[in-house]
CSV table of C-alpha atoms in Angstrom, one decimal:
chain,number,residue,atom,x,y,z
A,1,UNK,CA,-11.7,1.6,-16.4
A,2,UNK,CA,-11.2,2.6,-12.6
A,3,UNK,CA,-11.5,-0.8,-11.4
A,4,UNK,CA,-9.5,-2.1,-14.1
A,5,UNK,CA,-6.7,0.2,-13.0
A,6,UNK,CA,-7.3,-0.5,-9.5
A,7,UNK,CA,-6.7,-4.7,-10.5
A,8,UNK,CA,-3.1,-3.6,-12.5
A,9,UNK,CA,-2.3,-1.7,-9.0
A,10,UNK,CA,-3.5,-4.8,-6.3
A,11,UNK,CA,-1.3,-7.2,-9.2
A,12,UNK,CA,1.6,-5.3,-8.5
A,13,UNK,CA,1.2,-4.9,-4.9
A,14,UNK,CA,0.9,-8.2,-4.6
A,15,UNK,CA,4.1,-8.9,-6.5
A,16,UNK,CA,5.8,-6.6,-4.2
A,17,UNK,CA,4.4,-7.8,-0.8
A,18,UNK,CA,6.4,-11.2,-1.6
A,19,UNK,CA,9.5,-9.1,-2.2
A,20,UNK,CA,8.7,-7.8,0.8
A,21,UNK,CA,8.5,-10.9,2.6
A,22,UNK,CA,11.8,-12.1,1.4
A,23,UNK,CA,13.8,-8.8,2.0
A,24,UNK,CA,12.3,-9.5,5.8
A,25,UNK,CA,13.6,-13.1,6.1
A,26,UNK,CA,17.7,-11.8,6.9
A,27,UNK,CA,17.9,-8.6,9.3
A,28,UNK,CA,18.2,-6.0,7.1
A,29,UNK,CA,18.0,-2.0,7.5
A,30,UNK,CA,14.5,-0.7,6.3
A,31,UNK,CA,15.0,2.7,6.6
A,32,UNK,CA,17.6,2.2,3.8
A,33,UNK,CA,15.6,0.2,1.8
A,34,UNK,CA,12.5,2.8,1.8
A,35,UNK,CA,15.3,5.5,0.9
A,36,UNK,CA,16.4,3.4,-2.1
A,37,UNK,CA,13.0,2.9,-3.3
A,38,UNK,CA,11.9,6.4,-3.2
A,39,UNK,CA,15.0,7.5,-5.1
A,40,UNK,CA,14.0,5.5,-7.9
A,41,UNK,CA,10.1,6.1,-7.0
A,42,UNK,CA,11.4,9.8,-7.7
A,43,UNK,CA,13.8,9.3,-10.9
A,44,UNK,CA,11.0,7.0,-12.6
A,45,UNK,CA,8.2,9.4,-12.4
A,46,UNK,CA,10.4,12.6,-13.0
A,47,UNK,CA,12.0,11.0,-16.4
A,48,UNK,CA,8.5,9.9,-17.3
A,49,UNK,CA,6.9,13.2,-17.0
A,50,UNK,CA,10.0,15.0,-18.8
A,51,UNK,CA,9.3,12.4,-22.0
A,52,UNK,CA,5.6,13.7,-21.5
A,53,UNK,CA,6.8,17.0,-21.0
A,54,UNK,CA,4.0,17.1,-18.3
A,55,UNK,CA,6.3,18.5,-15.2
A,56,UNK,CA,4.3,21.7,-14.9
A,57,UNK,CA,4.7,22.8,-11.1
A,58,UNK,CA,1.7,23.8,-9.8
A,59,UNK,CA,0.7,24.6,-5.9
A,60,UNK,CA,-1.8,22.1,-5.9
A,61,UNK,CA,0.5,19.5,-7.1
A,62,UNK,CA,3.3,20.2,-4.5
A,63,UNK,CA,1.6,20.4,-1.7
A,64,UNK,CA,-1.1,17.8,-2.6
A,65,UNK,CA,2.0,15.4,-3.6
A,66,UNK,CA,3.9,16.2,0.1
A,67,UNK,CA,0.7,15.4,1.8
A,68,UNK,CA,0.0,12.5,0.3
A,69,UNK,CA,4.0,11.1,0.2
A,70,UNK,CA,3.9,12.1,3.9
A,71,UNK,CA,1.1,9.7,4.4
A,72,UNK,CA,2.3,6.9,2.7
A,73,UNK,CA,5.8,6.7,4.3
A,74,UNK,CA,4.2,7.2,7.4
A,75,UNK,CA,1.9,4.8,7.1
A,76,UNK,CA,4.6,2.3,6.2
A,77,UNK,CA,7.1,2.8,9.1
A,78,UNK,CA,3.8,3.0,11.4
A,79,UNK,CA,3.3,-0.8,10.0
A,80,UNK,CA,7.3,-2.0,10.8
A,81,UNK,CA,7.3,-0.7,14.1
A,82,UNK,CA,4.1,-2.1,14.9
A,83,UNK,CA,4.5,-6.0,13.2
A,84,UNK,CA,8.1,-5.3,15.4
A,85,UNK,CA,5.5,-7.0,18.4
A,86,UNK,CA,2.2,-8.1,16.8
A,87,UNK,CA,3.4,-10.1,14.0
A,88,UNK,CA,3.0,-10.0,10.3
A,89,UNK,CA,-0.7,-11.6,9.9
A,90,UNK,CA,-2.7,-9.0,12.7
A,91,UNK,CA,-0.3,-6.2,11.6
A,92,UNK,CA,-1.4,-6.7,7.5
A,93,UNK,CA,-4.7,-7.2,8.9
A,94,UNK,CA,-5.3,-3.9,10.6
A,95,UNK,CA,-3.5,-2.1,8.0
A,96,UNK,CA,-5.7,-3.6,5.7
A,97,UNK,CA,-8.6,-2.0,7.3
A,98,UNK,CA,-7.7,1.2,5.8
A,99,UNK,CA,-10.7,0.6,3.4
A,100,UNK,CA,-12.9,1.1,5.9
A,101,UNK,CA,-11.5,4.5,7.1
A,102,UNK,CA,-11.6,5.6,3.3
A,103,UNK,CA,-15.1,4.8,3.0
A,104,UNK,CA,-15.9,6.9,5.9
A,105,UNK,CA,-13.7,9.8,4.2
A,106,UNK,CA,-14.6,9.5,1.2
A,107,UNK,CA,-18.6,9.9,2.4
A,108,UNK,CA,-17.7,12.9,4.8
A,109,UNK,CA,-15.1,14.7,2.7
A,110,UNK,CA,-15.6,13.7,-1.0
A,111,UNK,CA,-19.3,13.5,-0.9
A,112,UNK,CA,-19.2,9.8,-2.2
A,113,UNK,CA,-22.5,7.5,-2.3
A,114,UNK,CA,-23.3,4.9,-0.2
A,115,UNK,CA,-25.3,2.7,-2.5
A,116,UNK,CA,-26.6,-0.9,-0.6
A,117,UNK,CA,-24.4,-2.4,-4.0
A,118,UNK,CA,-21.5,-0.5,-1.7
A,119,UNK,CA,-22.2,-2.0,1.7
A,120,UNK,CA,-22.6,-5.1,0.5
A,121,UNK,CA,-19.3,-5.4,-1.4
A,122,UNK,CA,-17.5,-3.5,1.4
A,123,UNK,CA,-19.1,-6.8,4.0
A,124,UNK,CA,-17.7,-9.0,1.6
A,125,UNK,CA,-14.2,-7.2,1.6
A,126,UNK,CA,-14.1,-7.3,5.2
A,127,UNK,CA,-14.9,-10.9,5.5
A,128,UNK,CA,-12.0,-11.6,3.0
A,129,UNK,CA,-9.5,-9.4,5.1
A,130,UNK,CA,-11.1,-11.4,8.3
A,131,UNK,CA,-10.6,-15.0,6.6
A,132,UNK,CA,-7.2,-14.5,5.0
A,133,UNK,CA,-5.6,-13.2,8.2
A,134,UNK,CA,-7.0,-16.5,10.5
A,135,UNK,CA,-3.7,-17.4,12.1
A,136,UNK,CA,-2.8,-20.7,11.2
A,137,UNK,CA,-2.8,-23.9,13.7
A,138,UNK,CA,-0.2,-24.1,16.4
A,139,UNK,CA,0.9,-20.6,15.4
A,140,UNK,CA,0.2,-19.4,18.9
A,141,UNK,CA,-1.3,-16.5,20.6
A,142,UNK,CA,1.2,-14.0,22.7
A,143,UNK,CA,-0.1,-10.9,24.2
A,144,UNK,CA,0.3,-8.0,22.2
A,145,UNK,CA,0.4,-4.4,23.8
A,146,UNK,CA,-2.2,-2.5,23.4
A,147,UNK,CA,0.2,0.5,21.7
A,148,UNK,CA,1.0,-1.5,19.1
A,149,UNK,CA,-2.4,-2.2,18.2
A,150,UNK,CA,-2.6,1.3,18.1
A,151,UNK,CA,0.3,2.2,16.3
A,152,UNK,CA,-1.2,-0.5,13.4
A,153,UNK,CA,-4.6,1.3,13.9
A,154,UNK,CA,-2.8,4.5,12.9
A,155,UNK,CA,-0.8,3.3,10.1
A,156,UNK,CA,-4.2,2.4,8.8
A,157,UNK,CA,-5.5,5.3,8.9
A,158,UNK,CA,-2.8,7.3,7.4
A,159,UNK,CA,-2.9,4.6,4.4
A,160,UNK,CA,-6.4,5.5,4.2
A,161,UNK,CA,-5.4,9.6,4.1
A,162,UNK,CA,-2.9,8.6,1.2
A,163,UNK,CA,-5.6,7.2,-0.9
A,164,UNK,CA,-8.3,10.4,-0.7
A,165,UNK,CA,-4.9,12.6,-1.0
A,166,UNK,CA,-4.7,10.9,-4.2
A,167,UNK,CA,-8.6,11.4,-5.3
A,168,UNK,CA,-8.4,14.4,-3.7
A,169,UNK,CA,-5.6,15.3,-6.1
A,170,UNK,CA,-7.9,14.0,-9.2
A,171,UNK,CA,-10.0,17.4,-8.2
A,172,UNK,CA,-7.4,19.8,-9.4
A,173,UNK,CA,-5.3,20.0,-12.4
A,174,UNK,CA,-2.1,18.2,-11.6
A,175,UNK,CA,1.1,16.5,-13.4
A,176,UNK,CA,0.2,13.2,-12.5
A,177,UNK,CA,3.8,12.4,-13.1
A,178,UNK,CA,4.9,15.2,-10.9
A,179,UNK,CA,2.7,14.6,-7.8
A,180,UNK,CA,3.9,10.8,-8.0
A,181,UNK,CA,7.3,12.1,-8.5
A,182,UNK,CA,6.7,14.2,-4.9
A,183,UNK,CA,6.0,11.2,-3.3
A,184,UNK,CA,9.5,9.7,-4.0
A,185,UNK,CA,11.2,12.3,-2.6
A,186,UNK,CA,9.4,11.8,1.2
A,187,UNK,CA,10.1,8.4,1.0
A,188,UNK,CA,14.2,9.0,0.3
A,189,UNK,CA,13.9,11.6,3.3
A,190,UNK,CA,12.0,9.6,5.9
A,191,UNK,CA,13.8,6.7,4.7
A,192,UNK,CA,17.5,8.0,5.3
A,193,UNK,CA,15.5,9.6,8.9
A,194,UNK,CA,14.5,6.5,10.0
A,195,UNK,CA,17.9,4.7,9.2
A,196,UNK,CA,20.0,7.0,11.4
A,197,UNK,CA,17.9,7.1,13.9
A,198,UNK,CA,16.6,4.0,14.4
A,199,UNK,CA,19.4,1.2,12.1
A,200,UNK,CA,22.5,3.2,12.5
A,201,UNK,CA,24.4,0.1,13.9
A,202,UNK,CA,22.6,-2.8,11.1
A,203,UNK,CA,25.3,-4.1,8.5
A,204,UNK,CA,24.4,-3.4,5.1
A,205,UNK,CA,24.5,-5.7,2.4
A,206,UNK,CA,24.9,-5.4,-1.5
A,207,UNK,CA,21.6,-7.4,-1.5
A,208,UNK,CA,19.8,-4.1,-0.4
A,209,UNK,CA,20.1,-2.6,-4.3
A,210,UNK,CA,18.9,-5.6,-5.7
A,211,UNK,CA,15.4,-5.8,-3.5
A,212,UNK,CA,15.1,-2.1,-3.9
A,213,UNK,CA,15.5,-1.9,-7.4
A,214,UNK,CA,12.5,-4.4,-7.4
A,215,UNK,CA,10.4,-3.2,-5.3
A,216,UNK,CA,11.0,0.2,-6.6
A,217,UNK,CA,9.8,-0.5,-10.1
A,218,UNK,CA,6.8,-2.6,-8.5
A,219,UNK,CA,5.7,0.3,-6.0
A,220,UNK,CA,5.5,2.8,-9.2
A,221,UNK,CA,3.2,0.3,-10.3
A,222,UNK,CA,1.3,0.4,-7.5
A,223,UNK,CA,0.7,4.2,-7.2
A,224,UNK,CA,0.5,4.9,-10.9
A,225,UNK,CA,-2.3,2.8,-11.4
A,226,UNK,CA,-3.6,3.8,-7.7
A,227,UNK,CA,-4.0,6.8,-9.5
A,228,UNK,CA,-5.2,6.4,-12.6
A,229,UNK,CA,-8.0,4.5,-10.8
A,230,UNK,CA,-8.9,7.0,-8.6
A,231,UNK,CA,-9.1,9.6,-11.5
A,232,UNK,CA,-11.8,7.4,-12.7
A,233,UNK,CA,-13.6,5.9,-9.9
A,234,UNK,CA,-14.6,6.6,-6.8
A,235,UNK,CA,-11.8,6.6,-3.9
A,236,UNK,CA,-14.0,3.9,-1.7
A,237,UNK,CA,-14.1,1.1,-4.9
A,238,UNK,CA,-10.8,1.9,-6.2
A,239,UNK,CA,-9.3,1.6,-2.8
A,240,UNK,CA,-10.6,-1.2,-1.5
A,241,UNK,CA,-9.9,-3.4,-4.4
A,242,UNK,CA,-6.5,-2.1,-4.6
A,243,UNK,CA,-6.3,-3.8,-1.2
A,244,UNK,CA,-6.8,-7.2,-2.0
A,245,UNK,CA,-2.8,-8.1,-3.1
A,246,UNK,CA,-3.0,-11.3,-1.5
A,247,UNK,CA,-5.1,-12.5,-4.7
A,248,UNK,CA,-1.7,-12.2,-6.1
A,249,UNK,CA,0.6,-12.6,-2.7
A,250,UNK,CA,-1.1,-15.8,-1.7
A,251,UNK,CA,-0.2,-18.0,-5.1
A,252,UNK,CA,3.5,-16.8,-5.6
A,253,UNK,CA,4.8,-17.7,-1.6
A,254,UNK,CA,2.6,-20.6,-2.0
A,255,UNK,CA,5.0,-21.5,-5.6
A,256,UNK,CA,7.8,-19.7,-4.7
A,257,UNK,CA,7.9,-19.6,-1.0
A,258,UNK,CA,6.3,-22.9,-0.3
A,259,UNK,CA,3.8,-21.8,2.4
A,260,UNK,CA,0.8,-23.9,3.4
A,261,UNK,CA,-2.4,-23.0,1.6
A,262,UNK,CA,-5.5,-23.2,3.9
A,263,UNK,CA,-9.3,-23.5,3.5
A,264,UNK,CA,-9.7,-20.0,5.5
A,265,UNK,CA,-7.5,-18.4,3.0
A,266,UNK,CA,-9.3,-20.2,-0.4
A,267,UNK,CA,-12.2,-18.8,1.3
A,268,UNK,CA,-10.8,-14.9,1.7
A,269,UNK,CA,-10.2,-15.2,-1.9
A,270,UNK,CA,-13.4,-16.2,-2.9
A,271,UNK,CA,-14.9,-13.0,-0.6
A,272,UNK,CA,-12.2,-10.6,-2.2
A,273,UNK,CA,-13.3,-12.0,-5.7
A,274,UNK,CA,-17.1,-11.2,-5.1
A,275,UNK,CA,-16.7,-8.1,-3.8
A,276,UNK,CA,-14.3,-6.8,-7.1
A,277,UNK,CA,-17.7,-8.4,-8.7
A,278,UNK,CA,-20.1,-6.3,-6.5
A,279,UNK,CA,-18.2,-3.1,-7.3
A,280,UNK,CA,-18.1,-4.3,-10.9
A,281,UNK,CA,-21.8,-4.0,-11.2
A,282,UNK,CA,-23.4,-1.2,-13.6
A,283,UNK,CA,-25.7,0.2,-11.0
């Protein structure tokens, strides 16, 4: 069932990178839009667990919950700031690379196999991430700063610390409601942070609500299911095929957005596709 749950969390993920895309077309405050989202990140998962009646407060589950919230909002703001000068395609790229870094973790911290089935389906994601992100022709090449790079580098590595924070989490006997409801709570904070510092002067718009509303129910997809499948699988699978959103991304701007489809990206698909297969295998 983990790599079930891991499909439900890339399908939303991939819904919400288009919403993504659009709320990025008009100059818009992020910071604002991240706090939005983790309020109702926060309300979603705290109303859940009270109809559960599964809020118990544990140690494990606040601090485990901060950590991990910490992670992800860092990880996210790491990735504006650094697509700010490399673009969107090398910045989504790198990011994506997380699933290498929580391979390694996952082996060194979480005592994970490394089965040949594994390598070979990690390759395949790799090449997937590699092919998808081929800039397309005439798109141009400008020099990007090397601490940019960086700052992408480490965005993917903190996604990659939010994803063992969740299995990590898995270990110990937490609200899963309440850890994800932790979570929400960093993003409102860092959110309203990064707004005054950073977007103090940007107009606001009534538009703002509506993409956060959106992307707010699509993001508690994505980590409820992001944690269901790491309850049941193990971090490096779950992860990595949680990564592959473009399976959904690519077909809706394509419909909806009316971006150029390209062999390279048929081709990343494909790769993404095997490797769920790979991981899929009884071994």
């Amino acid at each position: 069932m983990g790599i079930v749950y891991a499909i439900a969390s890339l399908s939303f993920a991939g819904v919400n990178d288009m919403v993504f895309k659009k709320y990025g077309q008009k100059r818009r405050p992020v910071g604002l839009f991240f706090c939005f989202i983790g309020v109702i990140w926060f309300l979603f998962f705290f109303l859940l667990g009270a109809a559960r009646h599964s809020l118990q407060m544990t140690l494990p589950t606040l601090v485990i919950g901060s950590i991990a919230g910490i992670f992800s909002i860092a990880a996210n703001i790491a990735l504006v700031e650094g697509m700010k000068k490399t673009g969107a395609a090398i910045g989504a790229t790198i990011y994506r690379l997380n699933l290498v870094f929580v391979a390694v973790m996952a082996f060194m911290f979480l005592r994970e196999s490394i089965t040949t089935m594994k390598i070979i389906a990690l390759v395949f994601s790799l090449a997937a991430i590699s092919l998808f992100s081929v800039p397309e022709k005439g798109a141009g090449n400008k020099k990007i700063a090397y601490q940019f790079i960086i700052l992408l580098v480490a965005a993917s590595i903190l996604r990659a610390c939010m994803g063992i924070s969740y299995k990590i989490a898995s270990n110990y006997a937490v609200s899963n409601e309440l850890f994800l409801a932790v979570g929400g709570i960093w993003w409102a904070a860092a959110g309203i942070l990064y707004y005054t510092l950073r977007e103090r002067a940007m107009s606001c718009d009534r538009s703002i609500i509506r993409y956060s509303l959106i992307s707010g129910v699509l993001i508690c997809g994505i980590v409820f299911f992001l944690k269901l499948a790491v309850n049941t699988a193990d971090a490096s699978v779950a992860v990595t095929i949680s990564q592959f959103s473009f399976l959904i991304t690519a077909p809706l701007v394509v419909l909806f957005l009316k971006e150029h489809f390209s062999v390279m990206k048929a081709a990343g698909m494909a790769a993404a596709v095997i490797c769920i297969i790979l991981f899929s295998l009884p071994r």
